[in-house]
XYZ file of C-alpha atoms in Angstrom:
681
model
C -300.739 35.892 -26.574
C -304.146 34.454 -26.852
C -304.164 31.518 -29.542
C -306.512 32.254 -32.699
C -308.280 28.837 -31.878
C -308.644 27.022 -28.539
C -306.445 23.755 -28.716
C -308.586 20.387 -28.835
C -305.886 17.945 -28.016
C -304.945 16.880 -24.369
C -307.621 19.209 -23.022
C -311.071 18.807 -20.966
C -313.988 20.328 -22.334
C -317.115 21.687 -20.210
C -320.773 20.238 -21.103
C -323.112 21.633 -23.592
C -325.522 22.400 -21.136
C -323.022 24.727 -19.331
C -322.396 26.694 -22.618
C -325.919 27.316 -23.054
C -326.431 29.511 -20.081
C -322.830 30.890 -19.846
C -322.050 34.353 -19.703
C -319.309 33.575 -22.459
C -320.228 30.642 -23.889
C -316.992 30.340 -26.400
C -313.417 30.841 -26.637
C -314.050 33.190 -29.575
C -315.907 35.249 -27.674
C -313.568 35.302 -24.782
C -310.898 36.145 -27.196
C -313.002 39.107 -28.365
C -313.733 40.340 -25.043
C -310.074 40.158 -23.921
C -308.807 42.277 -26.676
C -311.162 44.688 -26.392
C -310.233 45.058 -22.307
C -306.785 45.271 -23.030
C -307.092 47.918 -25.941
C -309.687 50.016 -24.440
C -310.078 49.227 -20.821
C -312.123 52.752 -20.074
C -314.849 51.426 -22.417
C -314.572 47.718 -21.096
C -314.795 48.874 -17.538
C -316.943 51.733 -18.193
C -319.470 49.427 -19.505
C -319.426 47.239 -16.728
C -319.550 50.139 -14.026
C -323.096 51.199 -15.146
C -324.336 48.296 -13.202
C -323.340 49.905 -10.159
C -324.448 53.038 -8.208
C -322.359 55.961 -8.424
C -323.195 59.168 -6.387
C -320.985 61.142 -8.800
C -319.481 60.170 -12.007
C -315.899 60.189 -12.649
C -314.574 63.208 -13.878
C -310.611 62.832 -14.235
C -309.300 59.881 -15.993
C -310.667 56.757 -16.274
C -307.276 54.775 -15.404
C -304.201 56.501 -14.802
C -300.802 54.841 -13.880
C -297.251 54.543 -13.596
C -295.525 51.031 -13.514
C -292.099 52.597 -13.902
C -289.731 53.426 -10.798
C -287.449 55.263 -13.170
C -290.150 57.819 -14.383
C -291.439 58.846 -10.855
C -293.587 57.337 -7.999
C -295.698 54.436 -8.714
C -299.587 55.231 -8.712
C -302.730 53.650 -9.994
C -305.955 55.830 -10.185
C -309.114 54.392 -11.224
C -312.138 56.681 -12.064
C -310.815 59.435 -10.374
C -313.791 62.173 -9.233
C -316.202 59.190 -8.702
C -317.767 58.651 -5.527
C -319.838 55.895 -4.366
C -320.407 53.176 -1.557
C -319.215 49.804 -1.858
C -321.984 48.826 1.056
C -324.720 50.201 -0.566
C -323.887 48.734 -3.958
C -323.802 45.369 -2.095
C -326.811 45.724 0.108
C -329.090 48.699 -0.500
C -328.898 48.276 -4.411
C -329.873 44.536 -4.245
C -332.509 45.157 -1.551
C -334.317 48.347 -3.240
C -333.335 48.600 -6.799
C -332.946 44.743 -7.874
C -335.934 43.631 -5.033
C -333.858 40.846 -3.635
C -334.615 41.762 -0.249
C -335.944 38.379 0.612
C -333.414 36.534 -1.203
C -330.950 34.449 1.305
C -327.467 36.166 1.425
C -326.189 33.349 3.448
C -326.702 29.999 4.910
C -324.526 29.791 8.000
C -323.046 26.163 8.694
C -321.755 26.111 12.218
C -318.899 24.039 13.596
C -321.306 21.411 14.391
C -323.674 19.668 12.187
C -327.258 20.883 12.715
C -325.977 24.331 13.641
C -327.353 26.664 11.133
C -329.274 29.733 10.075
C -330.194 31.658 6.780
C -329.646 35.469 6.771
C -331.664 37.117 3.775
C -330.344 40.373 2.087
C -332.965 42.548 3.991
C -331.871 41.016 7.298
C -328.169 41.705 6.377
C -328.977 45.167 5.585
C -330.595 45.897 8.924
C -327.776 44.366 10.923
C -324.929 46.383 9.156
C -326.993 49.789 9.341
C -327.455 48.926 12.973
C -323.862 48.014 13.547
C -322.682 50.880 11.387
C -324.393 52.964 13.966
C -322.802 51.524 16.800
C -319.260 52.221 15.283
C -320.252 55.746 14.739
C -321.752 55.973 18.506
C -318.160 54.841 19.553
C -316.374 57.721 17.707
C -315.449 55.817 14.586
C -315.389 58.083 11.490
C -314.341 57.784 7.915
C -310.607 56.815 7.327
C -310.448 55.310 10.879
C -308.914 51.665 10.972
C -310.862 48.914 12.806
C -309.425 45.788 13.377
C -311.499 42.818 13.181
C -310.351 39.163 14.819
C -313.710 36.849 14.502
C -314.497 33.376 13.687
C -316.379 32.604 10.617
C -319.938 33.868 11.844
C -322.221 36.062 10.153
C -321.390 39.016 12.390
C -317.993 39.151 10.848
C -319.668 40.092 7.425
C -321.876 42.630 9.419
C -318.749 44.160 11.171
C -316.709 44.566 7.692
C -319.574 46.101 5.745
C -320.509 48.411 8.544
C -317.024 49.690 8.598
C -317.348 50.101 4.505
C -320.760 51.906 5.094
C -319.214 54.678 7.350
C -315.846 54.762 5.355
C -313.948 53.467 8.030
C -310.964 50.726 6.814
C -311.356 47.486 8.243
C -308.231 45.375 8.859
C -309.555 41.623 9.452
C -306.934 39.191 11.300
C -307.571 35.599 10.694
C -308.635 34.091 14.057
C -306.058 31.558 14.108
C -303.243 34.105 14.674
C -301.438 34.595 17.638
C -301.755 37.504 19.992
C -298.237 38.890 19.026
C -299.597 38.663 15.129
C -302.698 40.588 16.090
C -300.994 43.294 18.122
C -298.433 43.778 15.270
C -301.330 44.476 12.853
C -303.370 46.637 15.211
C -300.061 48.799 15.543
C -298.983 49.017 12.117
C -302.371 50.063 11.084
C -303.099 52.331 13.826
C -306.233 50.940 14.767
C -308.922 52.767 16.651
C -310.849 49.877 18.017
C -311.251 46.215 18.203
C -314.221 44.046 17.236
C -313.679 40.103 18.574
C -315.694 37.251 20.097
C -315.669 35.186 23.433
C -314.528 32.186 21.832
C -315.459 29.378 18.834
C -314.671 25.858 18.486
C -312.604 24.426 15.635
C -313.282 20.743 15.010
C -313.178 19.496 18.765
C -310.852 22.430 19.851
C -311.958 25.355 22.004
C -310.162 28.536 21.075
C -310.700 31.550 23.819
C -310.498 34.361 21.587
C -311.087 36.744 24.060
C -308.047 35.743 25.877
C -305.853 36.050 22.767
C -307.245 39.515 22.136
C -307.061 40.841 25.691
C -303.095 39.523 25.129
C -302.802 41.211 22.182
C -304.041 44.668 23.652
C -301.935 44.043 26.876
C -298.975 43.830 24.052
C -300.151 47.107 22.730
C -300.172 48.567 25.923
C -296.632 47.467 26.533
C -295.226 49.080 23.212
C -297.122 52.319 24.242
C -300.073 51.845 21.690
C -303.269 51.455 24.267
C -306.295 50.610 22.369
C -309.354 52.267 24.336
C -312.315 50.077 23.060
C -312.962 46.545 22.385
C -316.232 45.251 21.150
C -316.933 41.347 22.060
C -319.649 39.252 20.365
C -320.918 36.591 22.613
C -320.956 33.463 20.266
C -320.552 30.695 22.753
C -321.032 32.076 25.890
C -324.528 33.209 25.688
C -327.377 31.192 27.096
C -329.280 29.069 24.420
C -332.645 30.634 24.803
C -330.892 34.120 24.282
C -329.430 33.053 20.965
C -332.405 34.248 19.022
C -331.454 34.615 15.290
C -327.433 35.280 15.964
C -324.933 32.637 15.186
C -324.869 29.877 16.463
C -328.329 28.957 17.363
C -328.406 26.757 20.424
C -326.285 24.055 19.567
C -322.974 23.542 21.455
C -323.004 26.900 23.580
C -320.323 27.183 26.215
C -321.933 29.090 28.934
C -319.047 28.210 31.470
C -316.507 29.795 29.129
C -314.350 31.969 31.108
C -314.425 35.062 29.427
C -312.095 38.173 30.484
C -313.465 41.170 31.025
C -312.158 44.878 31.214
C -315.032 47.276 32.006
C -312.914 50.223 31.174
C -312.218 48.921 27.733
C -314.743 46.110 26.688
C -318.162 46.753 25.268
C -320.960 43.976 24.543
C -322.042 43.614 21.154
C -325.545 42.695 22.192
C -326.001 45.584 24.280
C -324.527 48.144 21.843
C -326.993 46.540 19.083
C -330.104 46.548 21.149
C -330.137 50.239 21.205
C -329.075 51.166 17.739
C -331.398 52.456 15.178
C -332.014 50.372 11.876
C -331.234 52.972 9.210
C -327.822 54.548 8.557
C -326.869 56.957 5.782
C -323.932 55.718 3.799
C -320.685 57.719 3.599
C -320.159 58.659 0.436
C -316.333 57.709 -0.970
C -314.273 58.730 -3.625
C -313.013 56.229 -5.965
C -309.549 55.886 -4.541
C -310.461 56.166 -0.644
C -309.178 52.983 1.268
C -311.418 50.125 1.655
C -309.690 47.497 3.634
C -305.873 46.605 4.679
C -305.180 43.004 4.595
C -301.860 41.924 5.869
C -299.774 39.071 3.823
C -296.174 37.877 4.468
C -293.277 39.515 3.578
C -289.719 38.532 2.515
C -288.166 40.496 5.604
C -290.577 38.801 8.092
C -292.691 41.896 8.840
C -296.124 41.319 7.350
C -297.198 43.924 4.600
C -300.368 45.977 4.765
C -301.897 45.761 1.372
C -304.234 48.578 0.860
C -307.065 48.165 -1.322
C -309.419 51.034 -2.674
C -313.133 51.383 -3.144
C -314.331 51.441 -6.725
C -311.588 49.311 -8.324
C -312.011 46.631 -6.129
C -315.709 46.659 -6.149
C -315.750 46.280 -10.049
C -313.108 43.769 -10.142
C -314.336 41.527 -7.435
C -317.704 41.513 -8.906
C -316.830 40.921 -12.294
C -314.327 38.186 -11.474
C -317.123 36.584 -9.524
C -319.697 36.519 -11.945
C -317.576 35.335 -14.959
C -315.220 33.048 -13.288
C -317.942 31.108 -11.640
C -320.427 31.912 -14.282
C -322.966 32.908 -11.703
C -326.300 32.416 -12.310
C -329.427 33.941 -10.333
C -330.285 30.288 -8.788
C -326.808 29.500 -7.580
C -325.502 28.572 -4.062
C -322.053 29.248 -4.157
C -319.554 28.263 -1.361
C -315.849 29.196 -0.947
C -314.370 26.994 2.003
C -312.041 29.829 2.677
C -311.737 32.118 5.871
C -312.695 35.184 5.415
C -309.739 36.436 7.404
C -307.691 35.820 3.843
C -308.235 37.679 0.574
C -309.975 34.758 -0.710
C -313.004 35.520 1.919
C -312.773 39.110 1.135
C -312.965 38.983 -2.490
C -315.419 35.853 -3.164
C -317.043 35.118 0.094
C -318.306 38.863 1.142
C -317.875 41.648 -1.899
C -317.918 39.377 -5.270
C -320.899 37.383 -4.159
C -322.848 40.151 -2.639
C -322.010 42.578 -5.491
C -323.954 40.058 -7.750
C -326.636 39.324 -5.403
C -325.734 35.855 -4.955
C -326.418 33.258 -2.039
C -323.376 31.735 -0.639
C -322.675 29.214 2.272
C -320.719 30.807 5.357
C -318.877 27.774 7.245
C -317.531 27.998 10.517
C -316.245 24.262 10.894
C -313.440 22.281 9.409
C -313.590 19.375 6.273
C -313.090 16.452 8.406
C -315.001 17.212 11.343
C -317.105 15.631 12.433
C -315.809 13.073 9.443
C -314.403 13.326 6.129
C -317.540 13.345 4.575
C -318.705 16.814 6.076
C -318.159 18.852 2.667
C -319.931 16.847 0.601
C -322.990 16.531 3.223
C -323.072 20.295 3.002
C -323.076 20.140 -0.756
C -325.983 17.990 -0.665
C -327.922 19.756 2.404
C -327.792 23.525 0.778
C -327.665 22.146 -3.201
C -324.136 23.811 -3.696
C -323.702 24.547 -7.520
C -320.539 26.548 -7.387
C -317.580 24.795 -5.057
C -314.219 26.839 -4.420
C -311.433 25.275 -2.081
C -307.874 24.762 -1.778
C -305.501 22.290 -3.615
C -304.515 21.512 0.287
C -308.031 20.358 1.125
C -308.538 18.465 -1.989
C -305.047 16.406 -1.204
C -306.328 15.884 2.552
C -309.628 14.369 1.481
C -307.955 12.353 -1.357
C -305.950 10.612 1.337
C -309.254 8.977 2.447
C -310.058 7.650 -1.003
C -313.300 8.369 -2.967
C -315.978 6.386 -0.691
C -316.478 9.490 1.679
C -317.132 11.601 -1.246
C -319.412 8.846 -3.245
C -321.870 8.213 -0.187
C -323.089 11.712 -1.072
C -324.983 12.736 -4.547
C -323.313 16.154 -5.345
C -325.716 16.157 -8.112
C -326.050 20.069 -7.721
C -322.621 20.678 -8.459
C -321.722 22.689 -11.647
C -318.524 24.405 -11.500
C -315.624 23.513 -9.064
C -312.669 25.856 -8.476
C -309.008 25.923 -6.563
C -307.344 28.844 -4.970
C -304.150 29.353 -3.005
C -301.382 27.532 -4.772
C -301.163 25.692 -8.296
C -302.720 22.300 -8.180
C -300.874 19.169 -9.109
C -302.434 17.092 -12.284
C -303.191 14.178 -9.990
C -305.383 15.982 -7.376
C -307.264 17.893 -10.224
C -307.821 14.817 -11.992
C -309.228 13.143 -8.779
C -311.331 16.547 -8.051
C -312.603 16.322 -11.808
C -313.199 12.513 -11.522
C -314.369 11.986 -8.286
C -315.938 15.020 -7.123
C -317.009 16.399 -10.161
C -318.063 12.998 -11.897
C -316.285 14.290 -15.089
C -319.147 16.630 -15.524
C -317.871 19.795 -13.903
C -315.513 22.186 -15.095
C -312.753 23.294 -12.918
C -311.291 26.713 -12.745
C -307.867 26.681 -11.183
C -307.396 30.337 -10.339
C -304.077 32.313 -9.756
C -304.206 35.517 -7.850
C -302.827 36.817 -4.840
C -303.592 39.188 -1.935
C -301.965 41.865 -3.983
C -304.306 41.442 -7.023
C -307.366 41.914 -5.482
C -309.196 39.240 -7.424
C -308.603 36.261 -10.266
C -305.662 37.412 -12.638
C -304.970 33.930 -14.610
C -307.808 31.759 -14.918
C -310.026 29.567 -16.876
C -313.807 30.355 -17.802
C -316.133 27.523 -17.433
C -317.579 27.364 -20.792
C -314.984 29.434 -22.887
C -311.831 28.030 -22.214
C -310.459 24.359 -22.552
C -308.912 22.952 -19.526
C -305.651 21.567 -18.900
C -305.081 20.003 -15.351
C -302.833 22.107 -13.393
C -302.737 25.120 -15.662
C -303.810 28.602 -14.885
C -304.671 28.741 -18.404
C -305.454 32.185 -19.934
C -305.362 35.955 -18.302
C -308.624 37.509 -17.067
C -310.282 40.417 -18.794
C -307.817 43.650 -18.623
C -304.747 41.862 -17.264
C -301.689 41.813 -19.660
C -299.131 39.130 -18.536
C -295.572 38.828 -19.723
C -292.632 36.338 -18.876
C -289.176 37.885 -18.489
C -285.993 36.595 -18.236
C -283.292 37.443 -15.444
C -282.214 40.305 -17.974
C -285.964 41.741 -17.956
C -286.527 40.621 -21.603
C -289.877 39.761 -22.502
C -289.735 35.981 -23.935
C -291.957 34.848 -26.643
C -293.872 31.621 -27.567
C -293.260 28.703 -25.304
C -290.993 29.716 -22.450
C -290.276 30.058 -18.677
C -289.526 32.653 -16.435
C -290.815 35.680 -14.064
C -294.246 36.207 -14.537
C -294.926 40.000 -14.514
C -297.821 42.353 -15.456
C -297.469 44.981 -18.189
C -300.518 47.327 -17.054
C -302.821 47.628 -14.086
C -306.351 46.273 -13.803
C -309.023 47.713 -11.368
C -308.617 45.369 -8.502
C -304.691 45.683 -8.054
C -303.472 47.097 -4.407
C -302.630 50.637 -4.406
C -299.839 50.715 -1.552
C -298.270 49.066 1.168
C -300.213 50.817 4.108
C -297.910 53.420 5.428
C -294.642 52.293 3.190
C -295.194 53.230 -0.550
C -291.151 52.748 -0.464
C -291.894 49.050 0.450
C -294.467 48.799 -2.120
C -292.350 50.109 -4.921
C -289.167 47.986 -3.857
C -291.339 44.568 -3.618
C -293.268 44.932 -6.850
C -291.647 47.389 -9.407
C -288.070 47.811 -8.832
C -286.487 44.556 -10.383
C -288.078 45.032 -13.693
C -288.922 48.947 -13.802
C -292.202 49.211 -15.922
C -293.902 46.037 -14.738
C -295.818 44.823 -11.783
C -293.536 41.729 -10.709
C -295.620 38.853 -9.003
C -292.896 37.176 -7.492
C -293.694 33.919 -9.088
C -292.307 31.945 -11.766
C -294.455 30.675 -15.129
C -294.232 28.594 -17.963
C -296.131 29.255 -21.189
C -296.902 26.383 -23.341
C -296.932 25.994 -26.833
C -300.738 26.602 -26.742
C -300.411 29.765 -24.858
C -301.282 28.252 -21.645
C -299.917 29.831 -18.325
C -298.555 27.307 -15.792
C -297.435 29.014 -12.354
C -294.249 27.284 -11.586
C -294.167 28.305 -7.697
C -292.414 31.299 -6.022
C -289.392 32.804 -7.601
C -287.602 31.674 -4.164
C -288.966 28.049 -4.898
C -286.913 27.854 -7.926
C -284.139 25.842 -8.014
C -280.827 26.118 -10.018
C -279.394 22.691 -10.341
C -275.861 22.710 -12.332
C -277.210 25.881 -14.599
C -280.637 24.645 -15.094
C -283.754 26.487 -13.662
C -285.849 23.772 -11.871
C -289.246 24.126 -10.364
C -290.378 22.650 -6.847
C -293.839 22.373 -8.095
C -292.842 20.417 -11.290
C -290.538 17.721 -9.050
C -293.453 17.698 -6.206
C -295.951 16.803 -8.807
C -293.738 14.006 -10.040
C -293.566 12.805 -6.331
C -297.094 13.013 -5.774
C -297.841 11.001 -8.973
C -296.736 7.826 -7.084
C -299.397 5.861 -5.572
C -297.877 5.751 -2.178
C -297.518 9.746 -1.901
C -300.375 11.878 -0.887
C -298.189 15.144 -0.416
C -294.617 16.208 -1.140
C -292.855 19.540 -0.320
C -289.084 20.203 -2.266
C -286.684 22.778 -1.239
C -282.939 23.627 -2.090
C -279.902 22.638 -0.200
C -276.475 24.529 -1.278
C -274.229 22.092 -3.033
C -270.646 22.452 -3.521
C -270.387 21.548 -7.056
C -274.243 21.739 -8.735
C -274.906 25.012 -6.741
C -277.969 23.801 -5.206
C -279.520 20.223 -4.278
C -283.035 18.864 -4.275
C -284.237 17.916 -0.458
C -287.697 16.639 -0.781
C -290.198 15.781 1.847
C -292.921 13.235 1.258
C -296.059 12.444 3.061
C -297.217 8.904 2.367
C -300.867 7.491 2.410
C -302.503 5.738 5.479
C -300.553 2.554 6.083
C -297.982 2.883 3.476
C -294.454 2.294 5.416
C -291.409 4.213 4.261
C -288.426 2.242 2.991
C -285.094 2.018 0.651
C -287.272 0.368 -2.120
C -289.636 3.119 -1.934
C -286.998 6.027 -1.991
C -285.563 4.384 -4.870
C -288.821 4.127 -6.732
C -289.649 8.057 -5.931
C -285.960 8.777 -7.271
C -286.623 6.761 -10.531
C -290.271 8.510 -10.939
C -288.767 11.905 -10.800
C -285.806 11.167 -13.386
C -288.648 9.677 -15.709
C -290.986 12.572 -15.542
C -288.552 15.373 -15.815
C -285.073 13.712 -16.397
C -281.920 12.851 -14.368
C -281.075 16.593 -13.579
C -283.898 16.873 -11.365
C -283.042 13.417 -9.367
C -283.795 14.362 -5.811
C -280.391 14.355 -3.853
C -282.244 13.623 -0.337
C -285.608 12.400 0.445
C -287.206 12.407 3.899
C -290.266 10.611 5.320
C -292.596 13.711 6.492
C -295.660 12.297 8.420
C -296.664 15.924 8.520
C -295.460 19.298 6.892
C -295.031 22.943 8.555
C -297.940 24.667 7.586
C -299.746 28.043 8.233
C -303.107 27.841 9.801
C -304.532 28.689 6.225
C -302.875 25.325 5.241
C -300.113 26.831 3.058
C -296.706 24.741 3.505
C -293.757 26.890 5.060
C -291.272 26.128 2.628
C -288.810 28.986 4.515
C -289.245 26.440 7.500
C -288.281 23.199 5.166
C -285.148 24.914 3.857
C -283.928 25.657 7.457
C -284.652 21.725 8.346
C -282.836 20.826 4.706
C -279.555 23.010 6.078
C -280.044 21.738 9.745
C -280.506 25.299 10.719
C -282.314 25.721 13.928
C -282.643 29.556 13.593
C -286.299 29.208 12.204
C -287.055 33.252 12.437
C -290.915 34.259 13.176
C -293.096 31.085 13.289
C -296.010 32.581 14.675
C -298.233 31.649 11.662
C -297.159 27.892 12.413
C -300.385 25.644 12.981
C -298.350 22.913 14.564
C -294.756 23.259 15.927
C -294.356 19.788 17.002
C -294.317 19.019 13.248
C -291.012 20.941 12.765
C -289.349 19.266 15.824
C -290.237 15.542 14.534
C -288.725 16.500 10.916
C -285.628 17.999 12.721
C -284.928 14.606 14.305
C -285.852 12.701 11.433
C -283.896 14.648 8.740
C -281.544 12.950 6.360
C -277.700 12.940 6.874
C -276.572 15.616 4.214
C -272.971 16.363 3.043
C -271.603 19.392 1.133
């Protein structure tokens, strides 16, 4: 599976300086450790577990599981019998045992330039203990679910870790989601309490979060699930002089913000915190006790509550962070994701804090107040490791290299991408312009369900191929299957599956284990099914080709939408592309392509012909687009993912869009329907 030697042709190598300080300095070392992690996972993960605190050691099997639905219920158990507390390992251990109390845990950067503050590990521990005592005073106990609906402020981290400290299960809902989405998640997870804020700015846009929270609570009451308590943080409506050391400081507060208040339900964060004690004994939890529920989209339209548990998630988030980003004590790490997504859970909160790292926590947008904001922040905090989404990279590419090159960026050492496969053109721009060809790129593949990276380069160990997720992480054993469930060898393309669990994999869908089994294990018994297509090349590198439902079968040939999109984006006029299938009477499926052009470029028949020619030349005649539509904007979720399900509806002229509550801008869909191509059977 892993080649004997690292390929030397058509790859990018990292600098010798990075190899000198790296945890895994060579491909040979990576392969040696990888084989050990697969052949003896108990020994491999047991050695890593020694770095963390366990109230009691494990007594049962280190790792026990069943991935085969034909042999009984699916289960994964890790370090059975051990007890610990993840908050203790993130904070108390770093403050008291590792003596990192005065180290900065977070540089908080607000929406407005100049809104900033720092929080040390000692200060964060104190805040978490106080809020844990607040939760206990409100009757929250081990195993209770708590819903968190907050902007990117330090108090969001405080709330989630306070839950973990007392053994409560947090369910964070992205603050860009609608009241209906929040209501649905509160009811499904049977939450006992909601934590929210008055409001926040996203760029120039004011979001009255409390209004949305109240609307959600009313919907809960209408569905006979009344939530009795809601704790609200005053983020914008407090007086400037009362800001103290809570985010934000004094800039762009909004004291006139109309905040609805229900005295029977609502409680003030600040009032509760002022009377809380500074110390709180952690609740010791079993390894397989639930840590958090995080909802992700489901093919049925009903979100799935992905359930992660304490010990396995702790070790996996900590280890992937340490090795994939090659974390060093003097690093400043910046993951630009929102904590409302799994990327923020694993690589803003749990992974970095478990390593005693310093991170940037950013409330704003990459283009506000101008398109150089990200690079200004990199210079301000001397960021060394930077982790963002291909969507953001393509957005900034649109404005050229000047906004990037106005800033020094000399501190950067490693760049990362997450969320979707990155097309080679964006990879080259990221590597050449942002990283000045000196920073390795870790193009990470993983899912909400996996808890952490499963396919990824390691900065000093694996030569890079633009757009490839490279090789599996330690303990992860991938395979590629054909439609019949047979494992394919050598260079091939098919379904990406995993043959055995790793510590951080999800344990169930909350309150619906049957759905868990049906979604991830029923199609190919004995394997965890990712739902993604994958190609393995002659060098053993893995390339994610897109969701299985983003694969096209044209005249008996399997085509990847990502491959067609990449060919389109290679054209100098195209900044972004999305490709979906449309039924075809002869070919089975035809290709319907949406293209977003660079500023100032006009769409024309000549350009359309050039694009068709380019796809033919890059992939072959079989991949020639049947339809190409000019798309000034694409329908995206608030996290930036393209909603291809909606694009398929547009391609088929089907106005029955289903649930589009996660759509960031519905006007984009209306415009695409108005300007869709004239199609034939």
